[in-house]
Tab-separated table of C-alpha atoms and ligand atoms in Angstrom:
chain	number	residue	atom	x	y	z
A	580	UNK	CA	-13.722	-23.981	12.435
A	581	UNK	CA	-12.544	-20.706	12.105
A	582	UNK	CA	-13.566	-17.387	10.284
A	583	UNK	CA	-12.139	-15.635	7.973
A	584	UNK	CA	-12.626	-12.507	6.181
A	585	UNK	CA	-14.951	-11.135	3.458
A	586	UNK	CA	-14.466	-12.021	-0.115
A	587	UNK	CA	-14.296	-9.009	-1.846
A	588	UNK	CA	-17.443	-8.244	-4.134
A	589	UNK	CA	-16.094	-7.543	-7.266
A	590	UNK	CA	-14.303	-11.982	-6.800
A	591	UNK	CA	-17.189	-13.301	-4.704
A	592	UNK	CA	-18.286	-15.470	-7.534
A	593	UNK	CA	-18.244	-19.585	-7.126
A	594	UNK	CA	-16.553	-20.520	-9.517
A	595	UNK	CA	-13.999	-17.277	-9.325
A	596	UNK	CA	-13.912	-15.291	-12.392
A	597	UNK	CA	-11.631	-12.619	-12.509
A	598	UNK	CA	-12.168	-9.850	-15.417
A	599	UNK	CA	-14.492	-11.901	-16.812
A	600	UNK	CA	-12.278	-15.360	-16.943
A	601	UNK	CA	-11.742	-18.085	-14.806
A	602	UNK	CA	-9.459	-18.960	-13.016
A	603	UNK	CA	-7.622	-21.616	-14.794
A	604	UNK	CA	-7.967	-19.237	-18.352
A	605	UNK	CA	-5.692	-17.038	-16.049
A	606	UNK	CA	-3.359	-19.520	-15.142
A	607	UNK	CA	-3.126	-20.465	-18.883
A	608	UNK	CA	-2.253	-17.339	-19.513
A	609	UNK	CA	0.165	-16.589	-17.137
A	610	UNK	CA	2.097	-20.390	-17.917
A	611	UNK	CA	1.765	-21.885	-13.902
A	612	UNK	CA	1.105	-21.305	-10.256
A	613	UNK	CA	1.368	-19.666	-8.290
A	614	UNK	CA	0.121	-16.551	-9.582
A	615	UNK	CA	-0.904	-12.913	-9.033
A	616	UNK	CA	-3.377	-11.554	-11.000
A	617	UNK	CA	-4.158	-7.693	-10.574
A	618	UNK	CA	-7.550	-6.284	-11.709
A	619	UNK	CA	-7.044	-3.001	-12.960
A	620	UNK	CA	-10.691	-2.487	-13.577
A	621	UNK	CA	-10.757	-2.700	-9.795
A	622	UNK	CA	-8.214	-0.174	-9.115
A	623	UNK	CA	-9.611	2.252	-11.661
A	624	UNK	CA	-12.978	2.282	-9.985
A	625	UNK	CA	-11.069	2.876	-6.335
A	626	UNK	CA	-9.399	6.078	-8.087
A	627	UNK	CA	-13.193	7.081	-9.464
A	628	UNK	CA	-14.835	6.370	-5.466
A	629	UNK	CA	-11.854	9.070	-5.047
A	630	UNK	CA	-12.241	11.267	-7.106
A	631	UNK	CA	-15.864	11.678	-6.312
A	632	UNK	CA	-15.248	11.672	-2.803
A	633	UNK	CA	-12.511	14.277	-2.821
A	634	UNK	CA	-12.568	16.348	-5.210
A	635	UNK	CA	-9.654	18.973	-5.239
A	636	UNK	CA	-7.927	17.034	-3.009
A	637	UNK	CA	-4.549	14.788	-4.954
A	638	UNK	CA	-4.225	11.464	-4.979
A	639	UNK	CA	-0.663	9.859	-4.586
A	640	UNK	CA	0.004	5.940	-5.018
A	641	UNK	CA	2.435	4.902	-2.388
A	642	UNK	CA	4.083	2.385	-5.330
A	643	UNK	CA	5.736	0.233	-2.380
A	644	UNK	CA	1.956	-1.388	-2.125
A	645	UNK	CA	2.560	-3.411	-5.586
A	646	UNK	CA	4.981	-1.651	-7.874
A	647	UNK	CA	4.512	-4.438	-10.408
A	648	UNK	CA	5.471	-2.926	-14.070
A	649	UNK	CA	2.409	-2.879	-16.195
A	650	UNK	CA	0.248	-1.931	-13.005
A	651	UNK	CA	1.922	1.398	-12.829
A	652	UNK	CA	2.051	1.903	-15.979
A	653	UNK	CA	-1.599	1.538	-16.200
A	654	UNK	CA	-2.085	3.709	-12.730
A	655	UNK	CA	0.432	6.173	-13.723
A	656	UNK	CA	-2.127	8.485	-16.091
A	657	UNK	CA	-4.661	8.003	-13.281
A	658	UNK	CA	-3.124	9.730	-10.663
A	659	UNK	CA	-1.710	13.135	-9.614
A	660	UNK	CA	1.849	11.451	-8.470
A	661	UNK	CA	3.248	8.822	-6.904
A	662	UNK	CA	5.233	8.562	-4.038
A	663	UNK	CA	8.515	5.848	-3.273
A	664	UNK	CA	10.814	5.170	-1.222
A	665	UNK	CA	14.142	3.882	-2.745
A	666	UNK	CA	16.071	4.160	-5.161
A	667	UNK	CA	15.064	1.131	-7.397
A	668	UNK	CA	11.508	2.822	-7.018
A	669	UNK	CA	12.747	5.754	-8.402
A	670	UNK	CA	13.836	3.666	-11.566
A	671	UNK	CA	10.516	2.289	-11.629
A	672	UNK	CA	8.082	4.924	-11.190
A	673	UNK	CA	10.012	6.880	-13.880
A	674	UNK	CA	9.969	3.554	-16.269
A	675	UNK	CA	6.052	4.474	-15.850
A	676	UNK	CA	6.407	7.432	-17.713
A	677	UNK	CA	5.270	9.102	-14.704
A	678	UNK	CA	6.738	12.707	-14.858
A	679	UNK	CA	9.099	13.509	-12.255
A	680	UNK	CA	7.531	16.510	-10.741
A	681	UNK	CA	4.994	14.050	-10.031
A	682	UNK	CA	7.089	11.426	-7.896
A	683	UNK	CA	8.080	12.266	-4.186
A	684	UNK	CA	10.675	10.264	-2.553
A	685	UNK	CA	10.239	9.856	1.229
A	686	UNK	CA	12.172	7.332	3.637
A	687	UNK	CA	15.013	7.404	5.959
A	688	UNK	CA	18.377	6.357	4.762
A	689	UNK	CA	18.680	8.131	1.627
A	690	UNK	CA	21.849	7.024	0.525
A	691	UNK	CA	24.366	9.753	-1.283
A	692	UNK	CA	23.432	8.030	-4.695
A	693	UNK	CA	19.939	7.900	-3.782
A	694	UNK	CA	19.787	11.674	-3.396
A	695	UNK	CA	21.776	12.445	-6.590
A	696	UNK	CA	19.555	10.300	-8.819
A	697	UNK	CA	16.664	12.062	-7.639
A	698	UNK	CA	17.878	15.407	-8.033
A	699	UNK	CA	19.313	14.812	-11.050
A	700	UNK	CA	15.954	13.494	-12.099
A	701	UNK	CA	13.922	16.080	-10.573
A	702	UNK	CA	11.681	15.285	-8.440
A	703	UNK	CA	10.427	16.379	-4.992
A	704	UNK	CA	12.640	14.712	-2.007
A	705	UNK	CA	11.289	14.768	0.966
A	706	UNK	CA	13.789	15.308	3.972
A	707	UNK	CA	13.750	13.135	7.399
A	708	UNK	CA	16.215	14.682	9.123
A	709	UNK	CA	18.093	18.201	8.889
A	710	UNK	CA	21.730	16.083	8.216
A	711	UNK	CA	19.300	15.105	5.102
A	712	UNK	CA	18.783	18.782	4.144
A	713	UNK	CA	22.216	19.684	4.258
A	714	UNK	CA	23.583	16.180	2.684
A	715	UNK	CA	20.859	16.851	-0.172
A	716	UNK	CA	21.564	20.659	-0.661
A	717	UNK	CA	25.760	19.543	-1.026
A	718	UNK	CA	24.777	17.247	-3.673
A	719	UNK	CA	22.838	19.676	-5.684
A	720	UNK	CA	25.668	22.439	-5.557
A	721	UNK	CA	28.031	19.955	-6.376
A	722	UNK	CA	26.025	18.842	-9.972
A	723	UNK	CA	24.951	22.273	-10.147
A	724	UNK	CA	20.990	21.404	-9.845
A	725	UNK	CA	18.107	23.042	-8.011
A	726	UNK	CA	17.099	20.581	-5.710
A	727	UNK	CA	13.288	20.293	-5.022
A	728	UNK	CA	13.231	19.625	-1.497
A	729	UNK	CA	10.117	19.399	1.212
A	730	UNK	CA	9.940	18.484	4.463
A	731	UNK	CA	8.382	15.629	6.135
A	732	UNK	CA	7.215	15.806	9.410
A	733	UNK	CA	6.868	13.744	12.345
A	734	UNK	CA	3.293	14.746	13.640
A	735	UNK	CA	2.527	14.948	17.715
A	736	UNK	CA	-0.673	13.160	15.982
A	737	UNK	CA	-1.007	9.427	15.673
A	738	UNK	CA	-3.273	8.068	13.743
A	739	UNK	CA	-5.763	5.966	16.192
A	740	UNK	CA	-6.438	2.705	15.200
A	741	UNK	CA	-3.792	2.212	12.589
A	742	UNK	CA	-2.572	-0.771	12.308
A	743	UNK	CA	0.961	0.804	11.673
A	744	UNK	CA	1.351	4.308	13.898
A	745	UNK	CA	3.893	6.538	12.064
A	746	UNK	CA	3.480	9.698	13.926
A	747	UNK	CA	3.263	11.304	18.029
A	748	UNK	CA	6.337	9.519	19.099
A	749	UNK	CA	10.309	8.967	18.625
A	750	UNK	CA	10.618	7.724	15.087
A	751	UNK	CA	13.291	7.464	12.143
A	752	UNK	CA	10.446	8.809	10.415
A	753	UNK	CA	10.284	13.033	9.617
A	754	UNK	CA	12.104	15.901	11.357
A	755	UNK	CA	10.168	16.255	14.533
A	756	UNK	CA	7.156	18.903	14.416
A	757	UNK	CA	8.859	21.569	16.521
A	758	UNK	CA	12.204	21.511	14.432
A	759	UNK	CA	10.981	21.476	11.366
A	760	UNK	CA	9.910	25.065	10.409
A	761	UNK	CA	14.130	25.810	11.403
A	762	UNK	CA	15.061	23.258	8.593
A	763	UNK	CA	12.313	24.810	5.936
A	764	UNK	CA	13.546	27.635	6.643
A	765	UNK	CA	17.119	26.734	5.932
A	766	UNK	CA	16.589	25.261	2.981
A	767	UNK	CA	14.740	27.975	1.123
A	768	UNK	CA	17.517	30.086	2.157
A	769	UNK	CA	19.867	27.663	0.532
A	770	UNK	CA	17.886	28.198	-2.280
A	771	UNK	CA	16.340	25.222	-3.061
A	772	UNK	CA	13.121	24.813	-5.115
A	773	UNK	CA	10.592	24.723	-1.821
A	774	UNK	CA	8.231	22.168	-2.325
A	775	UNK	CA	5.894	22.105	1.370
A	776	UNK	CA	5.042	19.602	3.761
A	777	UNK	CA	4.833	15.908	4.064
A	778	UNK	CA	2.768	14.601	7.147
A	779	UNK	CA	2.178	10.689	7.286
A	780	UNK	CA	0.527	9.644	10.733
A	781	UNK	CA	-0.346	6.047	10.401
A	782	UNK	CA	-1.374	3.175	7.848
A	783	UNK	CA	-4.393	0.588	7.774
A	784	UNK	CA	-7.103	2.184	9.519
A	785	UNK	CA	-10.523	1.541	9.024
A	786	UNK	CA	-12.611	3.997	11.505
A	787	UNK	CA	-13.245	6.981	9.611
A	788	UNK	CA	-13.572	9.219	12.363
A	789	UNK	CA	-9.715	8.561	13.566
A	790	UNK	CA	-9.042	9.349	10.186
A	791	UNK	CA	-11.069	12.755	10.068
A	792	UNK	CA	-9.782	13.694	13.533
A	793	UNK	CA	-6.483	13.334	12.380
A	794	UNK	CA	-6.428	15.280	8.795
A	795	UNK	CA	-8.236	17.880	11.194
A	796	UNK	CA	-4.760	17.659	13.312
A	797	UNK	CA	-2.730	17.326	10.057
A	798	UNK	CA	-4.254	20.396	8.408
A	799	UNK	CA	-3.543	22.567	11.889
A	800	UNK	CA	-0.362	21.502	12.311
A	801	UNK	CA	0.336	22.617	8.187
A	802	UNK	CA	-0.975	25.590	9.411
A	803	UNK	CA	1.200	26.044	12.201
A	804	UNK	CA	4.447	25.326	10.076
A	805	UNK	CA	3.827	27.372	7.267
A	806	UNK	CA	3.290	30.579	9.465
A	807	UNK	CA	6.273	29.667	11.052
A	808	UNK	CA	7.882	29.153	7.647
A	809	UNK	CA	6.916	32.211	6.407
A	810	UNK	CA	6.694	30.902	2.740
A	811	UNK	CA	3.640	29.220	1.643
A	812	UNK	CA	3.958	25.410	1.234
A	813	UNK	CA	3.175	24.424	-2.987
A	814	UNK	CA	2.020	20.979	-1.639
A	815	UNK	CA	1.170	19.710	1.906
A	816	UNK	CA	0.254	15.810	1.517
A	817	UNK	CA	-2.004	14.998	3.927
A	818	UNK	CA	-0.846	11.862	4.310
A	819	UNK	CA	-3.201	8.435	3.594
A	820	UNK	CA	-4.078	5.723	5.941
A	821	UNK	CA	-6.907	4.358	4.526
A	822	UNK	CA	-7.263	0.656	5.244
A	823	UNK	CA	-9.230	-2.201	3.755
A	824	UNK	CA	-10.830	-4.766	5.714
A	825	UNK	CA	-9.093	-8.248	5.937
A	826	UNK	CA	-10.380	-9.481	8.590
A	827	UNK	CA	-13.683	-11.299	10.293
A	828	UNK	CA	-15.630	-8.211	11.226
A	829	UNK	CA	-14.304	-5.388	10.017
A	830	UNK	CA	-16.233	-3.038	7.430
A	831	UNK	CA	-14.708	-1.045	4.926
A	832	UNK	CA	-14.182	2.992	5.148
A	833	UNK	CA	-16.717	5.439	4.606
A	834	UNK	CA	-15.217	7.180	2.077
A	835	UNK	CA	-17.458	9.959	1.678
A	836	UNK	CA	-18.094	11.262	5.492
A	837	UNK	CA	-14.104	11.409	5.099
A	838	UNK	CA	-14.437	13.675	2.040
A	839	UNK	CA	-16.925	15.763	3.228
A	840	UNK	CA	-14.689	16.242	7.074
A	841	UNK	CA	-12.070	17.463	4.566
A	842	UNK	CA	-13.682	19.688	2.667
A	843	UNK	CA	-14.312	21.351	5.988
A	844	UNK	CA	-11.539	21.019	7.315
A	845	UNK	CA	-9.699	22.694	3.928
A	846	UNK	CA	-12.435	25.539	4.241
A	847	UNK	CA	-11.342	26.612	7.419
A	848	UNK	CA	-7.112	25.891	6.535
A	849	UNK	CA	-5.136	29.209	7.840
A	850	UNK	CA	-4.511	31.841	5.815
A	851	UNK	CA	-1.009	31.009	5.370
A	852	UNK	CA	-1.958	27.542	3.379
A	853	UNK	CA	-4.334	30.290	0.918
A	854	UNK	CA	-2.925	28.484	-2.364
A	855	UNK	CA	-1.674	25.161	-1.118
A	856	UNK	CA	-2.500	22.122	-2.844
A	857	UNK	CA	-3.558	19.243	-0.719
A	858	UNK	CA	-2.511	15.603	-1.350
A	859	UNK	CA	-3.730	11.869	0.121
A	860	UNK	CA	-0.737	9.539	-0.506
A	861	UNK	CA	-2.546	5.454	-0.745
A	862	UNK	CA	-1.132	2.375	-1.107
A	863	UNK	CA	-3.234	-0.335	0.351
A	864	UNK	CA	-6.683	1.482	-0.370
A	865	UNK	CA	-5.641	1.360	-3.868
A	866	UNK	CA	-4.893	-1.506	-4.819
A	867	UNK	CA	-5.515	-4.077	-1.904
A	868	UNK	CA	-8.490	-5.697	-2.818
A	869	UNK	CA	-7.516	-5.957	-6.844
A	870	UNK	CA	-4.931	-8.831	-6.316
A	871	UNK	CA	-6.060	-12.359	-6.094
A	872	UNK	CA	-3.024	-15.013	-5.498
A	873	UNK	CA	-3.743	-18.247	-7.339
A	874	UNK	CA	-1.884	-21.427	-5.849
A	875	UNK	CA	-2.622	-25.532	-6.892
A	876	UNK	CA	-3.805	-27.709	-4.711
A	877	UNK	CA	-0.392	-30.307	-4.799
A	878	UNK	CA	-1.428	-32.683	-1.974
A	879	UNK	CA	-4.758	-33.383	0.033
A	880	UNK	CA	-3.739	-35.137	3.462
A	881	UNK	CA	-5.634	-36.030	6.855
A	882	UNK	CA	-3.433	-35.724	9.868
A	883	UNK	CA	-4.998	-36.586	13.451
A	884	UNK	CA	-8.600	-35.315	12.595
A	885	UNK	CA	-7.578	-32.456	10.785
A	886	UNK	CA	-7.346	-31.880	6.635
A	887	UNK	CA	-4.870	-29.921	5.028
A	888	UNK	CA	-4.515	-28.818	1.610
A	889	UNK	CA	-1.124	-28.215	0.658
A	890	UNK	CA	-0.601	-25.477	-2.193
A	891	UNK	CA	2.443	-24.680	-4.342
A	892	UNK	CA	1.712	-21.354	-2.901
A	893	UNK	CA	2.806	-19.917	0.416
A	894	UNK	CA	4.701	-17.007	2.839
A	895	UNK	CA	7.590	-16.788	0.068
A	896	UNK	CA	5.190	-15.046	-2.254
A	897	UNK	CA	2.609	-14.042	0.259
A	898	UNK	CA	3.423	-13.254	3.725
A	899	UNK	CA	0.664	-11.278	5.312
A	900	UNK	CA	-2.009	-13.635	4.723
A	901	UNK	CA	-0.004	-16.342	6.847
A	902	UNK	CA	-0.190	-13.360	9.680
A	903	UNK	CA	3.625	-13.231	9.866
A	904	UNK	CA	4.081	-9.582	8.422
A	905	UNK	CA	3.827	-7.169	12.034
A	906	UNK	CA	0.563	-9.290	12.806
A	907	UNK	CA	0.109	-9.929	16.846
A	908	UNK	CA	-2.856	-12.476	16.640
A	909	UNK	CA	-3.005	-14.703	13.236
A	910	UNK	CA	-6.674	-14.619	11.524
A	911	UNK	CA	-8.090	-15.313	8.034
A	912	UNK	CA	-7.361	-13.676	4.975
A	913	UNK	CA	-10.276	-14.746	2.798
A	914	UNK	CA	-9.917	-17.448	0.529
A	915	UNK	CA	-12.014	-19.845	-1.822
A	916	UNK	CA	-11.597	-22.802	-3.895
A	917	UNK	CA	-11.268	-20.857	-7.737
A	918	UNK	CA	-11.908	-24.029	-9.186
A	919	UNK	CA	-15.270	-25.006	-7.081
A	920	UNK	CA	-18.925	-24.805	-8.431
A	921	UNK	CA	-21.759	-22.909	-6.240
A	922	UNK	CA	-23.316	-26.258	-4.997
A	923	UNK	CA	-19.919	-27.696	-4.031
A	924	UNK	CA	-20.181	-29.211	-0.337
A	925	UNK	CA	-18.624	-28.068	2.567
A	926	UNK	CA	-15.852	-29.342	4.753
A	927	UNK	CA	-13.067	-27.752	7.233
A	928	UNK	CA	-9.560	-27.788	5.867
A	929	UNK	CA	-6.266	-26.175	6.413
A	930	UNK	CA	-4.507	-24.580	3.959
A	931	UNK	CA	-0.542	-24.734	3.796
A	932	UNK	CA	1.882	-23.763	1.537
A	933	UNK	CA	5.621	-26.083	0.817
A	934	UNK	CA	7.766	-24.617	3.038
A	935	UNK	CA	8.939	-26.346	5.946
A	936	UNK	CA	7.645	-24.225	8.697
A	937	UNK	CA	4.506	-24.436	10.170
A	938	UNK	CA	4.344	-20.576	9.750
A	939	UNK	CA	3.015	-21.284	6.093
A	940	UNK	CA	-0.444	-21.607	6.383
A	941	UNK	CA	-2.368	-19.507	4.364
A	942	UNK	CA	-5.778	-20.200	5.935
A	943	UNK	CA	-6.233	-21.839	9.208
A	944	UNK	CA	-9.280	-24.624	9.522
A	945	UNK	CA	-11.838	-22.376	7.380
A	946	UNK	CA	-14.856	-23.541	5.803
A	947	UNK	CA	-14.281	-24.227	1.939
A	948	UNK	CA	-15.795	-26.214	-0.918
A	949	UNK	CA	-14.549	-30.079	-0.540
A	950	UNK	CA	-11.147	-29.662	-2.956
A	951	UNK	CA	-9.184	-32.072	-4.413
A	952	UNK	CA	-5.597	-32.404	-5.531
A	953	UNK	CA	-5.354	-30.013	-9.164
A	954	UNK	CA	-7.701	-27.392	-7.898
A	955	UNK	CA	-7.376	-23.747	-7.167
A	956	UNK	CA	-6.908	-22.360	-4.157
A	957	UNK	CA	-7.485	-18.003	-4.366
A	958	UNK	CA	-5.666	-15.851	-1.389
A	959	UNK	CA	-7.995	-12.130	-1.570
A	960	UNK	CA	-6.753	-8.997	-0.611
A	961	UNK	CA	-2.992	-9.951	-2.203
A	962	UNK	CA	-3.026	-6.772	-4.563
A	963	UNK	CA	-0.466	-5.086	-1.823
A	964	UNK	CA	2.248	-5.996	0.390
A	965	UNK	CA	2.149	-9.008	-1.484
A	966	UNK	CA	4.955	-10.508	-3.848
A	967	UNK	CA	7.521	-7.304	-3.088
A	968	UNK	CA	6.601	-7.984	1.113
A	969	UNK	CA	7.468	-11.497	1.233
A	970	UNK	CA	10.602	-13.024	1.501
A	971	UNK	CA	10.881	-15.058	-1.981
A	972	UNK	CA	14.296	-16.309	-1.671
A	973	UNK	CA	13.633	-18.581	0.979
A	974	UNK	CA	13.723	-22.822	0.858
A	975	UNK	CA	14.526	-21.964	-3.064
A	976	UNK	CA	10.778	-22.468	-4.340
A	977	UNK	CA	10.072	-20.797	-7.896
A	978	UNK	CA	9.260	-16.757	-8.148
A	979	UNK	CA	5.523	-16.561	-9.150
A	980	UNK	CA	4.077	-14.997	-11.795
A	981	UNK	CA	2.126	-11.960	-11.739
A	982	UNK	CA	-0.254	-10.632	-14.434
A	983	UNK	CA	-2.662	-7.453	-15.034
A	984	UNK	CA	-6.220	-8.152	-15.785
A	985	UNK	CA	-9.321	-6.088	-16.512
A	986	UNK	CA	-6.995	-3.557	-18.622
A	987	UNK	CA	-6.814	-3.173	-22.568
B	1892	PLP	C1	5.256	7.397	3.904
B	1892	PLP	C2	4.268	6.348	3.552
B	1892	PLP	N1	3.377	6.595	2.589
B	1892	PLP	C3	2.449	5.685	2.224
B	1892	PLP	C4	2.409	4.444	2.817
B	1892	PLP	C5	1.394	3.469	2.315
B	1892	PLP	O1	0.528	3.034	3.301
B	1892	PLP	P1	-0.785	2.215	2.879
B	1892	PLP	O2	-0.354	1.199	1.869
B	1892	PLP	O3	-1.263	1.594	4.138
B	1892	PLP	O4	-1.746	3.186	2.284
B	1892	PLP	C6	3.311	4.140	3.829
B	1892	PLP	C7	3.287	2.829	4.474
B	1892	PLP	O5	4.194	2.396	5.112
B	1892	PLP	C8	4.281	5.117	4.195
B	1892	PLP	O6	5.192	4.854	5.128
């Protein structure tokens, strides 16, 4: 047997109701399985632990974390922007209704069409690289457009602990800290609408005091550049990082020693950031632990000792719970039987989805109420990186559906 991590609270209910409905009601609902259902009531009270933990401070939702329709629409009157990172997210984040001097676009690779919609559109690019600056300045004396242009940086700070490190090294990722004054610099002189800094250092990490040490690092740094700048940054986005805990073990963030770090740190900010605003850019944090991923029990079989229950479900719709997206060592997601009562017995099974690979297993000899062919299995923690991370063209198996619960 093998652990796997926490159910989250607001779904640790046997049988699972979600919004107030079971399972199957959902599934009704939604037609078949497999299925995503997103609990906005969930979210919402994320944005409120937020909100109350840091106040003044923005709050960005990184839409690449689930940028499923009627989620941000519901998020987008919630939040102070959000941020994306292509194109099509462009499309989507304005099909929100979410005004465009709210959306940032940040990401290497902006392609010449790319740049033009979101200049056209109007809202705030920020630049990886100085060939960037100059590619994005052409474009917006060529439509005749003031461009609204910031610059992201990549930090000397990592983020410690992160389970992705986006900053203190070589990366596609920012103009590197020492150069990028020299490109702010050019750019206001260009003319452009000067919109501050952008400083991401990492992603997934739950130990709050890596966190705090590096908003610490974050804030000097903004410091630093906008001396050097000479022209006071609107916005400097802190960057996010927050993570949410998967795994066997691991313990969600203290929100509020992080908040009250900040409001420290902010206190003691240099002069030269006097009116900034300050923004936290989420994804995960948001919206993580509001997804459950529904999939049918198809097939029960016993194979030298071992049971598996094989699920309509599987890596095509949800990769990162089989631990094959940027996982080293495979563990649990949590998962339950949706369809099981409270005084269900036990047994050890393996869960594995249709594909022929045995990279699809979703959980990996756990302990779950004895299921049966026709029941529910529930993936947790499938509200990000979910559906949009997984590679749902593959072997040909049906797209799932996805719905949003717990809003009116
Ligand atoms: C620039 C940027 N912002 C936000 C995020 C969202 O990170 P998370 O979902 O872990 O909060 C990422 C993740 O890759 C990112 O690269």
């Amino acid at each position: 047997m093998k652990p796997m991590g926490a159910i989250p609270t607001d779904f640790a209910t046997q049988p699972l109701a979600i919004a107030g409905r079971t399972a199957e009601d959902w599934v009704a609902a939604a037609g078949d399985t497999p299925l995503f259902v997103y609990d906005m009531a969930v979210v919402a009270a994320r944005i409120a632990r937020f909100r109350a933990a840091f106040g003044g401070i923005d709050l960005h939702y990184a839409i690449k974390a689930n940028p499923f329709a009627p989620l941000l629409a519901a998020m987008a009157p919630l939040v102070d922007g959000f941020d994306i990172a292509s194109g099509g997210e462009l499309t989507m984040a304005l099909a929100a209704e979410k005004p465009p001097a709210t959306i940032s676009f940040a990401g290497p690779g902006k392609r010449d069409d790319e740049l033009t919609a979101a200049i056209e559109a109007g809202i705030t690019i920020n630049l990886e690289s100085a060939s960037e600056a100059t590619r994005a300045l052409g474009i917006a004396d060529r439509i005749g457009v003031t461009p609204r242009l910031a610059i992201r940086v990549n930090p000397e700070i990592e983020l410690r602990g992160s389970g992705m490190r986006m900053g203190g090294r070589a990366s596609p990722f920012g103009i590197d800290a020492d150069r990028a004054a020299t490109v702010a610099r050019d750019v206001i002189a260009a003319g452009a609408d000067w919109r501050g800094l952008h400083i991401f250092a990492g992603s997934q990490a739950l130990d709050a005091g890596a966190i705090i040490e590096t908003q610490a690092a974050t804030m000097a740094l903004a410091g630093r550049l906008a001396e050097q700048i000479g022209v006071m940054p609107p916005l400097v986005n802190l960057g996010g990082g927050f993570g949410i805990p998967y795994f066997p073990g691991e313990v969600p963030l203290d929100l509020a020693a992080i908040g009250e770090a900040l409001r420290e740190t902010r206190a003691n900010r240099s002069p030269a950031l006097g009116d900034t605003r300050f923004a936290i850019e989420l994804g995960r944090w948001l919206v993580g632990e509001a997804g459950v991923y529904l999939t049918r029990v198809i097939d029960r079989k016993e194979s030298r000792g071992e049971t598996f229950l094989v699920v309509d479900g599987g890596l095509h719709h949800q990769l990162a719970a089989t631990g094959n997206l940027g996982t080293v060592v495979r563990r649990n997601y949590p998962v339950s039987i949706a369809t099981a009562s409270a005084d269900t017995a036990t047994e050890t099974v393996s869960v594995v989805g249709p594909l022929c690979t045995p990279l699809d297993r979703l959980a990996d000899r756990v302990t779950l109420p004895i299921a049966q062919t026709g029941d529910l299995v529930a993936v947790f923690m499938a509200g990000a990186y979910g559906l949009t991370a997984s590679p749902t063209a593959f072997l040909g198996h049906s797209y799932p559906r996805e719905l949003l619960a717990g809003h009116s």
